[in-house]
Amino acid sequence: MKKFSWRGLVIIAFMLVTVFFLAPLMIKNLPAWWASRKLNLGLDLKGGMQILLEVDTSELTAGEIDGAVKNNIEIIRNRIDQFGVAEPSIQKLGEKRIMVQLPGVKDHLAAENLVQKTAMLEFKLVAPNEEAERVVAQIDQNISMNLQSFPKLAELDRKDRALADSLKVASDTLGTKDGIFKSFISRGEVDYLVQVENVRLMQSLIADSLFARVVPMGYQVSLGKADLEAVKADRSLYILKSAVEMSGTDISRARVDFGSATSTDPRTANKPYVSLEMKREGARKFERVTNDNVGKRLAIVLDDVVYSAPNIQERIAGGRAQITGRFTTSEANELAILLNSKNLDAPIRPISTTIIGATLGTDSIRSGTKAGIIGLIAVILFMIVYYKVAGLIADFVLVFNIGFILSVLTMFGATLTLPGIAGIILTIGMAVDANVLVFERIREELDAGKTPRSAVDAGYKRAIITIWDANITTLIAAAVLYNFGSGPIRGFAITLAIGIIGSMFCALIFVRTILDNFVLVGNKKNLSI
């Protein structure tokens, strides 16, 4: 009676935990107090994207590399958490690579931008028009003196001159008479503009360290933010003063707001924008900058891209500012997330991006479920045919064992992947292995002439050491896989380990309790096994 009591309580707890966490996977509209967690599906089942990144460690010492990579991982994780991705997988690969897996992500471009940006926020003054003209002219003069250092520009200049010669025209078609650099830009209503077909060339120029040397000291050239709603529109080009008036460290909080539909300000009317709240010291800086530069333009620059460059109308006190522009709601959210998180310790560059469609995941789930059901039916039929009533009891417990695996994955917020499904299917086979060992020993004891109860006691006693040995060695293998594996390998190891623990409990306690209390009642003379 005493043995039944503790076993019974443990089994009841086992069944309640299984039902409590498994029910939300199959039943909707459960009471509010019921578990509400859902089973997270991995990238291979749910679809999404995978990004392989490499940290640029060229500016770091050997002792700083590991710390910078780890800090970058934490910053990326923080950004992804704010982005709202459930169960992202972010892990270090080798010395300086980072693998980011984002199950269920649909806005691939926004996620990619969010992960890769260094998020260096700076406030810089825009050079007035006349000053900007002088800077552009100086850039052209310096380039013409070092044209061989810019192969693409030299090639374009050569082609232009050849075309001019063939057409026998006095001036070249690119207008390089005014300078090859100026031939790529035009004067817009407010800023310089770069035609969309020249944007990539301009981006490569700005990123070139040689180009930085031909820009007059104290200035920098930056492109404006791309307009996602008008991808073929010209991009703004800014001549900025390189002195940093304020930086992202002066910001305490950023959030997305929406302008009123009745607002008279065209920059915010019915549009999303980002509101900034500054720290105490940042508010003082901002007040000083706006007081000293009334009538000038202050550019808000993120990772060397100008997001907006409003005119300073008056001194602004109170430490509040806005970043306005042609933002979509997604872009504004992305910008606010970047501003609320720290800057990356070192720049990162993408190595590869893989988009995994949800259709593949659906097919994987269907194939995995089909394989699991076929395996389960085969095992159930074998056990019933070969071990009769005892086999039926083992089958009944096996169903709870599978439910236990899924409920534990749900309880701990783990992610089910395709290898995880393979681990569950493997567990189905291993789950009956312990029962087979016990049932064979019981048969041997019955053949030796023992009563059913004595045979069951002796059978379990003889089989238990073998069961412990076999399952513990498998558990050790699962631990090794989890420790040295990554991603799907870890998913397989987790489901395998949970399945082994569940299998041992079911075989040694659950099945034994049913046999003792429902099959071997009274002076039973025979046991169907």
Coordinates of C-alpha atoms in Angstrom, one line a residue:
M1 CA 0.0 0.0 0.0
K2 CA 2.9 2.3 0.9
K3 CA 4.6 1.7 -2.5
F4 CA 1.3 2.3 -4.4
S5 CA 0.9 5.7 -2.6
W6 CA 4.1 7.3 -3.6
R7 CA 4.1 5.8 -7.1
G8 CA 0.4 6.9 -7.5
L9 CA 1.2 10.4 -6.5
V10 CA 4.1 10.7 -8.8
I11 CA 2.1 9.3 -11.7
I12 CA -0.8 11.6 -11.1
A13 CA 1.6 14.6 -11.0
F14 CA 3.2 13.3 -14.3
M15 CA -0.2 13.1 -16.0
L16 CA -1.3 16.5 -14.7
V17 CA 1.8 18.2 -15.8
T18 CA 1.6 16.5 -19.2
V19 CA -2.1 17.5 -19.7
F20 CA -1.6 21.1 -18.3
F21 CA 1.1 22.0 -20.8
L22 CA 0.0 19.8 -23.7
A23 CA -3.7 20.9 -23.8
P24 CA -3.0 24.4 -25.3
L25 CA -1.5 22.7 -28.3
M26 CA -4.8 21.1 -29.2
I27 CA -7.6 23.0 -27.4
K28 CA -8.5 26.6 -27.8
N29 CA -10.3 28.9 -25.3
L30 CA -9.0 27.3 -22.2
P31 CA -9.5 29.0 -18.8
A32 CA -7.2 31.9 -18.1
W33 CA -5.3 30.0 -15.4
W34 CA -4.4 27.2 -17.8
A35 CA -0.9 27.2 -19.3
S36 CA -0.9 29.5 -22.4
R37 CA 2.5 28.7 -23.8
K38 CA 2.7 27.4 -27.3
L39 CA 5.3 24.9 -28.7
N40 CA 7.9 27.0 -30.5
L41 CA 8.8 25.7 -34.0
G42 CA 12.3 26.0 -35.3
L43 CA 13.5 27.7 -38.5
D44 CA 13.2 24.4 -40.5
L45 CA 9.6 23.9 -39.5
K46 CA 8.2 27.5 -39.3
G47 CA 10.3 29.2 -42.1
G48 CA 12.2 32.5 -41.6
M49 CA 15.7 33.6 -42.2
Q50 CA 19.2 32.7 -41.3
I51 CA 22.0 35.3 -41.4
L52 CA 25.7 34.5 -41.0
L53 CA 27.8 37.4 -39.8
E54 CA 31.4 38.1 -39.3
V55 CA 32.8 40.6 -36.8
D56 CA 35.4 43.0 -38.2
T57 CA 38.2 42.6 -35.7
S58 CA 40.8 44.5 -37.7
E59 CA 40.8 47.4 -35.2
L60 CA 40.9 45.1 -32.1
T61 CA 43.7 43.5 -30.2
A62 CA 43.8 39.7 -29.8
G63 CA 42.6 40.1 -26.2
E64 CA 39.6 42.2 -27.2
I65 CA 38.2 39.9 -30.0
D66 CA 36.4 37.4 -27.8
G67 CA 34.8 40.0 -25.6
A68 CA 33.7 42.1 -28.6
V69 CA 32.0 39.1 -30.3
K70 CA 30.2 38.2 -27.1
N71 CA 29.0 41.7 -26.5
N72 CA 27.8 42.0 -30.1
I73 CA 25.8 38.8 -29.7
E74 CA 24.1 40.2 -26.6
I75 CA 23.3 43.5 -28.4
I76 CA 21.9 41.6 -31.4
R77 CA 19.8 39.4 -29.1
N78 CA 18.4 42.6 -27.4
R79 CA 17.5 44.1 -30.7
I80 CA 15.8 40.9 -31.9
D81 CA 13.9 40.6 -28.7
Q82 CA 12.5 44.1 -29.1
F83 CA 11.7 43.2 -32.8
G84 CA 9.4 40.6 -31.4
V85 CA 10.9 37.3 -32.8
A86 CA 10.0 34.3 -30.6
E87 CA 12.9 32.0 -29.9
P88 CA 15.6 33.4 -32.0
S89 CA 18.8 31.4 -32.2
I90 CA 22.0 33.5 -31.9
Q91 CA 25.2 31.7 -31.5
K92 CA 29.0 32.1 -32.0
L93 CA 30.6 30.1 -34.7
G94 CA 34.4 29.8 -34.6
E95 CA 36.4 32.8 -33.4
K96 CA 34.5 35.8 -34.9
R97 CA 31.4 34.6 -36.7
I98 CA 27.8 34.8 -35.5
M99 CA 24.9 32.7 -36.7
V100 CA 21.4 34.3 -36.4
Q101 CA 18.3 32.2 -37.0
L102 CA 15.0 34.0 -36.9
P103 CA 12.0 31.6 -37.1
G104 CA 8.8 33.1 -38.5
V105 CA 10.2 36.4 -39.6
K106 CA 8.4 37.8 -42.7
D107 CA 10.0 41.3 -43.0
H108 CA 13.4 40.0 -44.0
L109 CA 14.9 43.3 -45.0
A110 CA 14.0 45.0 -41.7
A111 CA 15.4 42.1 -39.7
E112 CA 18.6 42.1 -41.7
N113 CA 19.1 45.8 -41.2
L114 CA 18.4 45.5 -37.5
V115 CA 21.0 42.8 -37.1
Q116 CA 23.8 44.3 -39.2
K117 CA 23.7 48.0 -38.3
T118 CA 26.4 49.3 -35.9
A119 CA 23.9 51.9 -34.7
M120 CA 26.4 54.8 -34.4
L121 CA 24.1 57.8 -33.9
E122 CA 25.6 61.3 -34.4
F123 CA 24.3 64.8 -34.7
K124 CA 26.3 66.9 -37.2
L125 CA 25.8 70.3 -38.9
V126 CA 25.1 70.5 -42.6
A127 CA 27.5 72.8 -44.5
P128 CA 25.7 75.8 -46.0
N129 CA 25.3 75.8 -49.8
E130 CA 28.2 78.0 -50.7
E131 CA 30.5 76.2 -48.4
A132 CA 29.3 72.8 -49.8
E133 CA 30.0 74.0 -53.3
R134 CA 33.6 74.8 -52.3
V135 CA 34.0 71.4 -50.7
V136 CA 32.7 69.6 -53.9
A137 CA 35.0 71.6 -56.1
Q138 CA 37.9 70.7 -53.8
I139 CA 37.0 67.1 -53.9
D140 CA 37.0 67.2 -57.7
Q141 CA 40.3 68.9 -57.8
N142 CA 41.9 66.4 -55.5
I143 CA 40.4 63.5 -57.5
S144 CA 41.7 64.8 -60.8
M145 CA 45.2 64.9 -59.3
N146 CA 44.8 61.3 -58.1
L147 CA 42.5 59.8 -60.7
Q148 CA 44.6 56.7 -61.0
S149 CA 43.7 55.9 -57.4
F150 CA 40.0 55.6 -58.4
P151 CA 39.9 52.9 -61.1
K152 CA 36.1 53.1 -61.6
L153 CA 36.2 56.9 -62.0
A154 CA 39.2 56.7 -64.3
E155 CA 37.5 54.1 -66.5
L156 CA 34.3 56.2 -66.7
D157 CA 36.4 59.3 -67.5
R158 CA 38.3 57.3 -70.3
K159 CA 35.0 56.0 -71.8
D160 CA 33.6 59.5 -71.7
R161 CA 36.6 61.0 -73.5
A162 CA 36.5 58.2 -76.1
L163 CA 32.8 58.8 -76.7
A164 CA 33.4 62.5 -77.1
D165 CA 36.1 61.9 -79.6
S166 CA 34.0 59.5 -81.6
L167 CA 31.1 61.9 -81.7
K168 CA 33.5 64.8 -82.4
V169 CA 31.9 67.0 -79.8
A170 CA 33.8 69.6 -77.9
S171 CA 32.7 68.6 -74.4
D172 CA 32.4 65.1 -72.9
T173 CA 29.0 63.7 -72.2
L174 CA 29.6 63.2 -68.4
G175 CA 30.4 66.9 -68.0
T176 CA 33.7 66.1 -66.4
K177 CA 34.8 69.5 -67.5
D178 CA 33.3 70.5 -64.1
G179 CA 34.9 67.5 -62.4
I180 CA 34.1 63.7 -62.5
F181 CA 32.7 63.8 -59.0
K182 CA 30.3 66.6 -59.7
S183 CA 29.1 64.8 -62.9
F184 CA 27.5 62.2 -60.6
I185 CA 25.4 64.7 -58.6
S186 CA 23.0 67.4 -59.3
R187 CA 21.7 70.3 -57.3
G188 CA 18.2 69.7 -55.9
E189 CA 15.8 72.1 -54.3
V190 CA 17.7 71.9 -51.0
D191 CA 20.4 69.2 -51.2
Y192 CA 22.6 67.5 -53.8
L193 CA 20.9 64.6 -55.5
V194 CA 22.4 61.3 -56.8
Q195 CA 20.5 59.4 -59.5
V196 CA 19.5 55.9 -58.5
E197 CA 21.8 54.3 -61.1
N198 CA 24.8 56.0 -59.5
V199 CA 23.9 55.3 -55.9
R200 CA 25.9 52.1 -55.7
L201 CA 29.0 53.8 -57.1
M202 CA 28.6 56.7 -54.7
Q203 CA 28.2 54.3 -51.8
S204 CA 31.5 52.5 -52.7
L205 CA 33.2 55.9 -53.0
I206 CA 32.1 57.0 -49.6
A207 CA 33.2 53.7 -48.1
D208 CA 36.6 54.0 -49.7
S209 CA 39.3 55.2 -47.3
L210 CA 41.2 56.9 -50.3
F211 CA 38.1 58.9 -51.0
A212 CA 38.0 60.1 -47.4
R213 CA 41.5 61.6 -48.0
V214 CA 40.3 63.7 -50.9
V215 CA 37.5 65.2 -48.9
P216 CA 38.7 68.5 -47.3
M217 CA 39.6 68.2 -43.6
G218 CA 36.6 69.0 -41.3
Y219 CA 34.0 67.7 -43.8
Q220 CA 32.4 64.4 -44.8
V221 CA 30.1 63.2 -47.6
S222 CA 27.0 61.2 -46.6
L223 CA 24.0 59.8 -48.5
G224 CA 20.5 60.3 -47.2
K225 CA 18.2 57.4 -46.2
A226 CA 16.7 55.4 -49.0
D227 CA 13.0 55.9 -49.6
L228 CA 11.5 52.4 -49.6
E229 CA 8.2 53.7 -51.0
A230 CA 10.0 55.3 -54.0
V231 CA 13.0 53.0 -54.7
K232 CA 13.8 54.7 -58.0
A233 CA 13.8 58.2 -56.6
D234 CA 17.1 60.2 -56.4
R235 CA 19.0 59.9 -53.1
S236 CA 20.0 63.1 -51.2
L237 CA 23.7 63.7 -50.8
Y238 CA 24.9 65.8 -47.9
I239 CA 28.1 67.7 -47.2
L240 CA 28.4 67.6 -43.4
K241 CA 30.8 69.1 -41.0
S242 CA 32.6 66.2 -39.5
A243 CA 32.6 67.5 -35.9
V244 CA 30.2 65.5 -33.8
E245 CA 27.9 67.9 -31.9
M246 CA 26.1 65.1 -30.0
S247 CA 26.0 61.3 -30.1
G248 CA 23.8 58.3 -29.3
T249 CA 25.2 58.2 -25.7
D250 CA 23.3 61.5 -25.0
I251 CA 20.0 59.8 -25.7
S252 CA 18.0 58.1 -22.9
R253 CA 15.0 56.8 -24.8
A254 CA 13.6 56.6 -28.3
R255 CA 10.0 55.8 -29.2
V256 CA 7.7 55.8 -32.2
D257 CA 5.0 58.4 -32.4
F258 CA 2.4 59.3 -35.0
G259 CA 1.6 62.8 -36.0
S260 CA -2.0 64.1 -35.9
A261 CA -3.9 64.0 -39.2
T262 CA -4.8 67.7 -38.6
S263 CA -1.2 68.7 -38.0
T264 CA 0.1 71.6 -40.1
D265 CA 3.6 70.2 -40.1
P266 CA 4.0 68.2 -43.3
R267 CA 7.0 66.3 -41.7
T268 CA 4.7 64.6 -39.1
A269 CA 1.1 65.0 -40.3
N270 CA -0.4 61.5 -40.1
K271 CA 3.1 60.0 -40.3
P272 CA 5.3 57.9 -38.0
Y273 CA 8.3 59.6 -36.5
V274 CA 10.8 58.9 -33.7
S275 CA 10.7 60.9 -30.6
L276 CA 14.0 61.3 -28.6
E277 CA 14.4 62.0 -24.9
M278 CA 17.9 63.0 -23.9
K279 CA 19.9 62.5 -20.8
R280 CA 20.5 65.5 -18.5
E281 CA 23.9 66.2 -20.0
G282 CA 22.6 65.5 -23.5
A283 CA 19.8 68.0 -23.0
R284 CA 22.3 70.7 -22.1
K285 CA 24.4 69.9 -25.2
F286 CA 21.3 70.0 -27.4
E287 CA 20.3 73.4 -26.0
R288 CA 23.8 74.8 -26.6
V289 CA 23.9 73.4 -30.2
T290 CA 20.5 74.7 -31.1
N291 CA 21.3 78.1 -29.5
D292 CA 24.6 78.5 -31.3
N293 CA 23.3 77.4 -34.7
V294 CA 19.9 79.0 -35.2
G295 CA 19.1 79.1 -39.0
K296 CA 21.5 76.2 -39.8
R297 CA 20.6 72.6 -40.4
L298 CA 21.4 69.8 -38.0
A299 CA 21.8 66.3 -39.5
I300 CA 20.8 63.2 -37.6
V301 CA 23.2 60.5 -38.8
L302 CA 23.0 56.8 -38.1
D303 CA 25.9 54.6 -39.4
D304 CA 26.9 57.5 -41.7
V305 CA 23.5 57.7 -43.3
V306 CA 21.5 60.9 -42.9
Y307 CA 18.0 60.2 -41.6
S308 CA 16.9 63.8 -41.5
A309 CA 18.4 67.3 -41.5
P310 CA 15.9 69.8 -40.1
N311 CA 16.5 73.6 -39.9
I312 CA 17.1 74.9 -36.4
Q313 CA 14.4 77.5 -35.9
E314 CA 15.2 78.4 -32.3
R315 CA 17.0 77.3 -29.2
I316 CA 15.5 74.1 -28.0
A317 CA 15.5 73.4 -24.2
G318 CA 14.0 70.4 -22.4
G319 CA 16.0 67.6 -24.1
R320 CA 13.4 66.5 -26.6
A321 CA 13.8 66.1 -30.3
Q322 CA 12.3 64.3 -33.3
I323 CA 13.6 62.3 -36.2
T324 CA 11.3 62.8 -39.1
G325 CA 11.5 61.6 -42.6
R326 CA 9.7 59.4 -45.2
F327 CA 9.4 56.5 -42.7
T328 CA 7.2 53.5 -42.9
T329 CA 6.0 52.3 -39.5
S330 CA 8.4 49.3 -39.8
E331 CA 11.3 51.6 -40.5
A332 CA 10.4 53.9 -37.5
N333 CA 10.2 50.9 -35.2
E334 CA 13.5 49.6 -36.4
L335 CA 15.2 52.9 -35.9
A336 CA 13.7 53.2 -32.3
I337 CA 15.0 49.7 -31.5
L338 CA 18.5 50.6 -32.7
L339 CA 18.6 53.8 -30.7
N340 CA 17.4 52.1 -27.5
S341 CA 20.1 49.5 -27.8
K342 CA 23.8 49.9 -27.4
N343 CA 26.2 50.4 -30.3
L344 CA 28.0 47.2 -31.5
D345 CA 31.5 46.8 -30.1
A346 CA 32.9 46.2 -33.5
P347 CA 31.3 46.4 -37.0
I348 CA 29.9 43.3 -38.5
R349 CA 29.5 42.3 -42.1
P350 CA 27.1 39.7 -43.6
I351 CA 28.6 36.5 -45.1
S352 CA 25.3 35.0 -46.2
T353 CA 21.6 35.3 -45.8
T354 CA 19.2 32.4 -46.4
I355 CA 15.5 32.7 -46.6
I356 CA 13.5 29.6 -45.7
G357 CA 9.9 29.5 -46.9
A358 CA 7.1 28.4 -44.6
T359 CA 6.0 25.9 -47.2
L360 CA 9.1 23.9 -46.6
G361 CA 8.4 23.9 -42.9
T362 CA 4.8 22.7 -43.5
D363 CA 6.0 19.9 -45.7
S364 CA 8.6 19.0 -43.0
I365 CA 5.9 18.9 -40.3
R366 CA 3.7 16.8 -42.5
S367 CA 6.5 14.3 -43.3
G368 CA 7.6 14.2 -39.7
T369 CA 4.1 13.7 -38.3
K370 CA 3.5 11.0 -40.9
A371 CA 6.7 9.1 -40.0
G372 CA 5.9 9.5 -36.3
I373 CA 2.4 8.1 -36.6
I374 CA 3.6 5.1 -38.8
G375 CA 6.3 4.4 -36.3
L376 CA 3.9 4.6 -33.4
I377 CA 1.3 2.3 -35.0
A378 CA 4.0 -0.2 -35.9
V379 CA 5.3 -0.3 -32.3
I380 CA 1.8 -0.5 -30.8
L381 CA 0.8 -3.4 -33.1
F382 CA 4.1 -5.3 -32.4
M383 CA 3.7 -4.9 -28.6
I384 CA 0.1 -6.0 -28.6
V385 CA 0.7 -9.0 -30.8
Y386 CA 3.9 -10.1 -29.0
Y387 CA 3.1 -9.2 -25.4
K388 CA -0.7 -9.2 -25.4
V389 CA -2.1 -7.4 -22.3
A390 CA 1.3 -6.4 -21.0
G391 CA 2.1 -4.9 -24.4
L392 CA -1.2 -3.0 -24.5
I393 CA -0.3 -1.5 -21.1
A394 CA 3.1 -0.5 -22.5
D395 CA 1.4 1.1 -25.5
F396 CA -1.0 3.1 -23.3
V397 CA 2.0 4.5 -21.3
L398 CA 3.9 5.2 -24.5
V399 CA 1.3 7.7 -25.6
F400 CA 1.8 9.6 -22.4
N401 CA 5.5 9.4 -22.9
I402 CA 5.2 11.3 -26.2
G403 CA 2.8 13.8 -24.7
F404 CA 5.3 14.3 -21.8
I405 CA 8.1 15.1 -24.3
L406 CA 6.0 17.8 -26.1
S407 CA 4.7 19.2 -22.8
V408 CA 8.3 19.6 -21.3
L409 CA 9.4 21.3 -24.5
T410 CA 6.5 23.7 -24.1
M411 CA 7.0 24.2 -20.4
F412 CA 10.6 25.3 -20.8
G413 CA 10.0 27.3 -24.0
A414 CA 12.3 25.0 -26.0
T415 CA 12.1 24.9 -29.8
L416 CA 11.0 21.9 -31.8
T417 CA 13.1 21.4 -35.0
L418 CA 13.1 18.7 -37.7
P419 CA 16.0 16.9 -35.9
G420 CA 13.8 17.2 -32.7
I421 CA 11.1 15.3 -34.5
A422 CA 13.7 12.7 -35.4
G423 CA 14.6 12.5 -31.7
I424 CA 10.9 11.9 -30.8
I425 CA 10.6 9.1 -33.4
L426 CA 13.8 7.5 -32.1
T427 CA 12.3 7.8 -28.5
I428 CA 9.3 5.8 -29.6
G429 CA 11.5 2.9 -30.4
M430 CA 13.7 3.3 -27.3
A431 CA 10.6 3.7 -25.1
V432 CA 9.5 0.1 -25.6
D433 CA 13.0 -1.2 -25.4
A434 CA 13.0 -1.1 -21.6
N435 CA 9.6 -2.7 -21.5
V436 CA 10.8 -5.5 -23.8
L437 CA 13.7 -6.2 -21.4
V438 CA 11.4 -6.4 -18.4
F439 CA 8.8 -8.5 -20.2
E440 CA 11.3 -11.0 -21.4
R441 CA 12.7 -11.4 -17.9
I442 CA 9.2 -11.9 -16.6
R443 CA 8.5 -14.6 -19.2
E444 CA 11.6 -16.4 -18.1
E445 CA 10.5 -16.3 -14.5
L446 CA 7.0 -17.6 -15.5
D447 CA 8.6 -20.4 -17.5
A448 CA 10.6 -21.3 -14.4
G449 CA 7.3 -21.9 -12.6
K450 CA 6.9 -18.7 -10.5
T451 CA 3.6 -17.0 -9.8
P452 CA 2.7 -13.9 -11.8
R453 CA 3.5 -11.5 -8.9
S454 CA 6.8 -13.2 -8.1
A455 CA 7.7 -13.3 -11.8
V456 CA 7.0 -9.5 -12.1
D457 CA 9.1 -8.7 -9.0
A458 CA 12.0 -10.9 -10.2
G459 CA 11.7 -9.7 -13.8
Y460 CA 12.0 -6.0 -12.8
K461 CA 14.8 -6.8 -10.4
R462 CA 16.9 -8.5 -13.1
A463 CA 16.2 -6.0 -15.8
I464 CA 16.6 -2.7 -14.0
I465 CA 20.4 -2.7 -14.0
T466 CA 20.5 -3.3 -17.7
I467 CA 17.9 -0.5 -18.3
W468 CA 19.8 2.0 -16.2
D469 CA 23.1 1.2 -18.0
A470 CA 21.7 1.5 -21.5
N471 CA 19.8 4.7 -20.8
I472 CA 22.5 6.5 -18.8
T473 CA 25.0 5.9 -21.6
T474 CA 22.5 7.3 -24.1
L475 CA 22.0 10.3 -21.8
I476 CA 25.7 10.9 -21.7
A477 CA 25.8 10.9 -25.5
A478 CA 22.9 13.4 -25.6
A479 CA 24.8 15.6 -23.2
V480 CA 27.9 15.5 -25.4
L481 CA 25.8 16.3 -28.5
Y482 CA 24.2 19.3 -26.7
N483 CA 27.5 20.6 -25.3
F484 CA 29.5 20.4 -28.6
G485 CA 26.7 20.6 -31.1
S486 CA 24.8 23.7 -32.3
G487 CA 21.3 24.5 -33.5
P488 CA 19.5 21.4 -34.8
I489 CA 22.0 19.1 -33.2
R490 CA 21.1 20.6 -29.8
G491 CA 17.4 20.3 -30.6
F492 CA 17.9 16.6 -31.3
A493 CA 19.9 16.1 -28.1
I494 CA 17.2 17.9 -25.9
T495 CA 14.3 15.8 -27.2
L496 CA 16.4 12.6 -27.0
A497 CA 17.3 13.4 -23.3
I498 CA 13.7 14.2 -22.4
G499 CA 12.5 11.1 -24.1
I500 CA 14.9 8.9 -22.3
I501 CA 14.0 10.3 -18.9
G502 CA 10.3 9.9 -19.7
S503 CA 10.8 6.3 -21.0
M504 CA 12.6 5.2 -17.9
F505 CA 9.9 6.7 -15.7
C506 CA 7.1 5.1 -17.8
A507 CA 8.8 1.6 -18.0
L508 CA 10.0 1.3 -14.3
I509 CA 7.2 3.1 -12.5
F510 CA 4.1 3.8 -14.7
V511 CA 3.8 0.3 -16.2
R512 CA 4.9 -1.4 -13.0
T513 CA 2.2 0.4 -11.0
I514 CA -0.5 -0.6 -13.5
L515 CA 0.6 -4.2 -13.4
D516 CA 0.7 -4.3 -9.6
N517 CA -2.6 -2.6 -9.0
F518 CA -4.9 -3.5 -12.0
V519 CA -3.5 -6.8 -13.4
L520 CA -2.0 -8.7 -10.5
V521 CA -5.0 -8.2 -8.2
G522 CA -6.0 -11.1 -5.9
N523 CA -4.5 -14.5 -6.4
K524 CA -4.2 -14.2 -10.1
K525 CA -2.8 -17.5 -11.6
N526 CA -2.0 -16.3 -15.2
L527 CA -0.4 -13.2 -16.7
S528 CA -1.1 -12.3 -20.4
I529 CA 2.5 -11.6 -21.6

